[in-house]
One Martini backbone bead per residue (centre of mass of N, CA, C, O) as a GRO file, in nm:
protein
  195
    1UNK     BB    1  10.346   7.804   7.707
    2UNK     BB    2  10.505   7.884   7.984
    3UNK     BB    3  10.736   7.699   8.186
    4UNK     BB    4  10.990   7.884   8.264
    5UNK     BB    5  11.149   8.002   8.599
    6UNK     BB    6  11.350   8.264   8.699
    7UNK     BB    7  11.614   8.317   8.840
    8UNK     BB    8  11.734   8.564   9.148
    9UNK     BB    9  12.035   8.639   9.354
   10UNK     BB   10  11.959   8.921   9.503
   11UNK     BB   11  11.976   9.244   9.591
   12UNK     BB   12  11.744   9.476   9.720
   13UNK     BB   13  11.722   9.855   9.639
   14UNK     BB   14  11.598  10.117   9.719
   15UNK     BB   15  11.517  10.420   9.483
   16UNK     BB   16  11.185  10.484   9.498
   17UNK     BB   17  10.886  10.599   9.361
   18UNK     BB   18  10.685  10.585   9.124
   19UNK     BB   19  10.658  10.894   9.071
   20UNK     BB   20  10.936  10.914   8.882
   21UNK     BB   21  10.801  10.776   8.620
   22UNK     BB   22  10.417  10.885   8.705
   23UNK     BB   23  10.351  11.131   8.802
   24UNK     BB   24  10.020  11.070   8.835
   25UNK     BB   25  10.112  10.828   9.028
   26UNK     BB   26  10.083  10.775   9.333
   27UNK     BB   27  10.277  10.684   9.577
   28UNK     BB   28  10.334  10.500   9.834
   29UNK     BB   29  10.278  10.412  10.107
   30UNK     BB   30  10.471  10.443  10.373
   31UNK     BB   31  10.555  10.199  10.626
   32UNK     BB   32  10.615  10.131  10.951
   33UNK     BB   33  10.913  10.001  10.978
   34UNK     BB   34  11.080   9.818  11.240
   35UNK     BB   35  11.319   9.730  11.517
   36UNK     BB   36  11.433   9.533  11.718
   37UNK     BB   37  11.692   9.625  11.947
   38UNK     BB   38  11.670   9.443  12.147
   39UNK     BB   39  11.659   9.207  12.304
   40UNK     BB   40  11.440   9.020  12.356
   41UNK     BB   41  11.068   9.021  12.372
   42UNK     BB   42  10.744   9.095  12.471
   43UNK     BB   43  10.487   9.009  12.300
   44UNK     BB   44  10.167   9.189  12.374
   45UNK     BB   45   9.822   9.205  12.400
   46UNK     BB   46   9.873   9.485  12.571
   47UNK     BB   47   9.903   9.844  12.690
   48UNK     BB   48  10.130   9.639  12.909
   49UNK     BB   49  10.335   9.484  13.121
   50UNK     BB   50  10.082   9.337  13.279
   51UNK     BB   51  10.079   9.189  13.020
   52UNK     BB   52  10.019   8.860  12.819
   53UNK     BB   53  10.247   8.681  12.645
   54UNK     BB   54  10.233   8.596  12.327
   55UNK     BB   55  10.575   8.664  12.209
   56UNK     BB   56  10.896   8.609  12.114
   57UNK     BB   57  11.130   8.852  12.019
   58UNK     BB   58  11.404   8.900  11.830
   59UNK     BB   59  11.672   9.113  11.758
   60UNK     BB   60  11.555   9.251  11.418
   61UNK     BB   61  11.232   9.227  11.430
   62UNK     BB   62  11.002   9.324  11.214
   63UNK     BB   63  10.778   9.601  11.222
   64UNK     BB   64  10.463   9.685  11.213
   65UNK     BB   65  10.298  10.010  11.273
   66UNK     BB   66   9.966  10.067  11.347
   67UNK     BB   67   9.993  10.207  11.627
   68UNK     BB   68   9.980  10.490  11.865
   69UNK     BB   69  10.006  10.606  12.169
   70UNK     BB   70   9.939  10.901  12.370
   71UNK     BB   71  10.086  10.784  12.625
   72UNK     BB   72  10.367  10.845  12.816
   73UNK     BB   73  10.606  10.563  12.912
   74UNK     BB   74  10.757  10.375  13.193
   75UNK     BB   75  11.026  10.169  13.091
   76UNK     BB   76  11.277  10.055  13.202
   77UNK     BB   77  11.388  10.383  13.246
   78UNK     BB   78  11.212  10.438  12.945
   79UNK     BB   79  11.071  10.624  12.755
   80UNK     BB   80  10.717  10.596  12.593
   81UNK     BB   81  10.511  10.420  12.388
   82UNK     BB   82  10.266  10.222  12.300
   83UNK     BB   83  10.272   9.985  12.036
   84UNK     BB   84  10.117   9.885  11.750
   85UNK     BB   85  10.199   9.524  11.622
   86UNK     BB   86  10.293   9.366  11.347
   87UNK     BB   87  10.401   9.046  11.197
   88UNK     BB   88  10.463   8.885  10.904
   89UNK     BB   89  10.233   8.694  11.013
   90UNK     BB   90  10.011   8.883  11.163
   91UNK     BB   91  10.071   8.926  11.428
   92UNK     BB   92   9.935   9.102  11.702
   93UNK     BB   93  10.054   9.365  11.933
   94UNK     BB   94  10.268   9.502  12.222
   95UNK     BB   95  10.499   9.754  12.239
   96UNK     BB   96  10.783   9.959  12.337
   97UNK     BB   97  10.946  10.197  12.186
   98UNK     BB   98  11.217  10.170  12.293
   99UNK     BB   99  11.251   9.844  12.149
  100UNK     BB  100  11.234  10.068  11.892
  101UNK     BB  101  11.328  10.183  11.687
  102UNK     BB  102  11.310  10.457  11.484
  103UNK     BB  103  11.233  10.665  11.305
  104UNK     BB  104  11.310  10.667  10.929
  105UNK     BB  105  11.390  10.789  10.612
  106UNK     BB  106  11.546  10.510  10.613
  107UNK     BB  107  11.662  10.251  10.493
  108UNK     BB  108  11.706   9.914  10.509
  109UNK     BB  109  11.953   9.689  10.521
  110UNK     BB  110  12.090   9.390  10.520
  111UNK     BB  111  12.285   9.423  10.721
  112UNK     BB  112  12.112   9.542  10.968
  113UNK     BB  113  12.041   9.223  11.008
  114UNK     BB  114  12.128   8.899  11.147
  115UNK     BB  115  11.964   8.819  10.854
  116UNK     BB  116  11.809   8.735  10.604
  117UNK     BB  117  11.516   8.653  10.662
  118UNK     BB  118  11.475   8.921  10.792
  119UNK     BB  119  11.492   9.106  10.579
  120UNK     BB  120  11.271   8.956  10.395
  121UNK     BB  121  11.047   9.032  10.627
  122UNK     BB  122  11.094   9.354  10.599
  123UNK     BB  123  11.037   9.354  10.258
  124UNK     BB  124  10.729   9.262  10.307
  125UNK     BB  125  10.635   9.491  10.477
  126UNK     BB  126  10.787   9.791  10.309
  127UNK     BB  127  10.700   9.722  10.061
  128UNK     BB  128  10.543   9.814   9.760
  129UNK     BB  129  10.337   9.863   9.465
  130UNK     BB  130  10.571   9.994   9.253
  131UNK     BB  131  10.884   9.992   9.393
  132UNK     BB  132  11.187  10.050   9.363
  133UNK     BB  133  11.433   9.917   9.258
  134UNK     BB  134  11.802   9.706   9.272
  135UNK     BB  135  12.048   9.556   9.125
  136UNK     BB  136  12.385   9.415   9.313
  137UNK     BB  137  12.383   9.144   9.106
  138UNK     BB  138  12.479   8.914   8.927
  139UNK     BB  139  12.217   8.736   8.742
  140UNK     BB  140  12.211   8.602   8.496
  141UNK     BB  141  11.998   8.855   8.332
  142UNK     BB  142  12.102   9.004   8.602
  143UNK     BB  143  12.206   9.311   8.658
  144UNK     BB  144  12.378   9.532   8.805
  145UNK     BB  145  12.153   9.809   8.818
  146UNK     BB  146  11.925   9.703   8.772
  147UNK     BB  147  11.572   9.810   8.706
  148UNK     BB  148  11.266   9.838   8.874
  149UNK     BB  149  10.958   9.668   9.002
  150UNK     BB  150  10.735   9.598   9.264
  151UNK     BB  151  10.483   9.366   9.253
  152UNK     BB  152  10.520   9.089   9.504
  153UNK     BB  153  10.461   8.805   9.732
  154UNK     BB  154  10.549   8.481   9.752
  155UNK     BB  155  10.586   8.142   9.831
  156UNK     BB  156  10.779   8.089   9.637
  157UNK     BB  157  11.074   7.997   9.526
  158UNK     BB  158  11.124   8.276   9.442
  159UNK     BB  159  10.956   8.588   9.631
  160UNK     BB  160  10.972   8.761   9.410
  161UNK     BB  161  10.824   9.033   9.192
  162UNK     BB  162  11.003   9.179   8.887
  163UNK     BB  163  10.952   9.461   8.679
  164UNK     BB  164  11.183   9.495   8.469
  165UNK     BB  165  11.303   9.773   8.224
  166UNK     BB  166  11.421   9.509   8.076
  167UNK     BB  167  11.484   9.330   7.849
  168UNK     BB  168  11.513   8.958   7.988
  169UNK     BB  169  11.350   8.702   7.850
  170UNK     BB  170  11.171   8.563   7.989
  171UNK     BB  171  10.979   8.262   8.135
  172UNK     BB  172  10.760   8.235   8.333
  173UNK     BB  173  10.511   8.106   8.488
  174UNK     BB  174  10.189   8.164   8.490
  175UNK     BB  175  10.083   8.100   8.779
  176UNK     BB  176  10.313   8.310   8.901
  177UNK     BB  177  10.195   8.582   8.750
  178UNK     BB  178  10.025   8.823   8.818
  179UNK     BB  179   9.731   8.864   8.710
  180UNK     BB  180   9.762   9.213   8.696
  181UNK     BB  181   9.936   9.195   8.464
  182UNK     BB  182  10.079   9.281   8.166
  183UNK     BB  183  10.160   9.049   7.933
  184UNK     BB  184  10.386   9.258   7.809
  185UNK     BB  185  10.577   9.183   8.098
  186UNK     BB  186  10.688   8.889   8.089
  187UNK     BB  187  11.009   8.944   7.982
  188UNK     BB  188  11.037   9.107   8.309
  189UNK     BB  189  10.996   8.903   8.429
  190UNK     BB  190  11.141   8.838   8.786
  191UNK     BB  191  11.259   8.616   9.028
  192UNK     BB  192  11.354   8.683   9.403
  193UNK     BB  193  11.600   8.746   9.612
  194UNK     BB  194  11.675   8.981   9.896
  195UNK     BB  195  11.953   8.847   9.962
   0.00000   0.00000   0.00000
């Protein structure tokens, strides 16, 4: 059994989608994931400025878009939609599509959070099973430039699980490795952090 857990901590950066290496298997669908762009802001309960704030979200909030409402309102001089949105715990509210980005075919990078832990929740949201990364920092086995894929996000740190495209021998915990990975990848399997 395995027992040693190998960490790297290095910048993941999107590099494409499954399809590039198995045309056969349909990419993950890219998920709406915006950043709140204003001040602090006030998660509504409805889609409506005199609903009651359920939570205050900081500057650089990442929030995935769950639906786009029909009709455009003007909130503080802004016209735009209501927007129905999650954020990386799971709670769901309503903000004016104002008070974020706009959509955008870029991915965001680190620089763009005020903070690392921001990232990281952005990459939560952002990321699918199966998206490619790449590593631009060397760390123990892992060197900068090296390719992978993202396979889930859990609760130990560090939380991200990639299967690099080269043997680097790694030795992870077993009760730690995505159960649905074929155990031939175990060598592959690195654990990392966003940032």
């Amino acid at each position: 059994m395995r027992t040693r857990r190998l960490a790297a901590l290095l910048a993941l950066v999107f590099i494409g989608a499954l399809a590039t290496a198995a045309p056969s298997v349909p990419a993950p669908a890219r998920p709406d994931v915006r950043r709140l762009n204003d001040a602090k802001q006030g998660l509504r309960a409805q889609a409506s400025a005199a609903a009651k704030v359920s939570d205050i979200l900081d500057k650089g909030t990442p929030l995935l878009v769950l639906e786009t409402g029909t009709g455009r309102v003007t909130l503080d001089g802004k016209s735009g939609n209501w927007l129905k949105v999650s954020s990386v715990s799971g709670q769901e509210g309503y903000l004016h599509s104002a008070y974020l980005d706009k959509p955008s075919a870029a991915w965001f990078k680190a620089s763009d959070f005020p903070s690392g832990e921001l990232y990281s929740d952005y990459l939560r949201l952002a990321l699918r099973r199966g998206e490619r990364v790449k590593a631009t920092d060397d760390y123990e086995s892992v060197e900068a430039g090296d390719l992978g894929w993202y396979v889930s996000w859990g609760e130990e740190e560090p939380n991200f699980q990639v299967v690099w495209d080269r043997d680097l021998e790694a030795t992870p915990l077993d009760s730690a490795i995505d159960s649905e990975l074929p155990r031939v990848l175990e060598d592959r399997i690195y654990f990392v952090y966003a940032d």
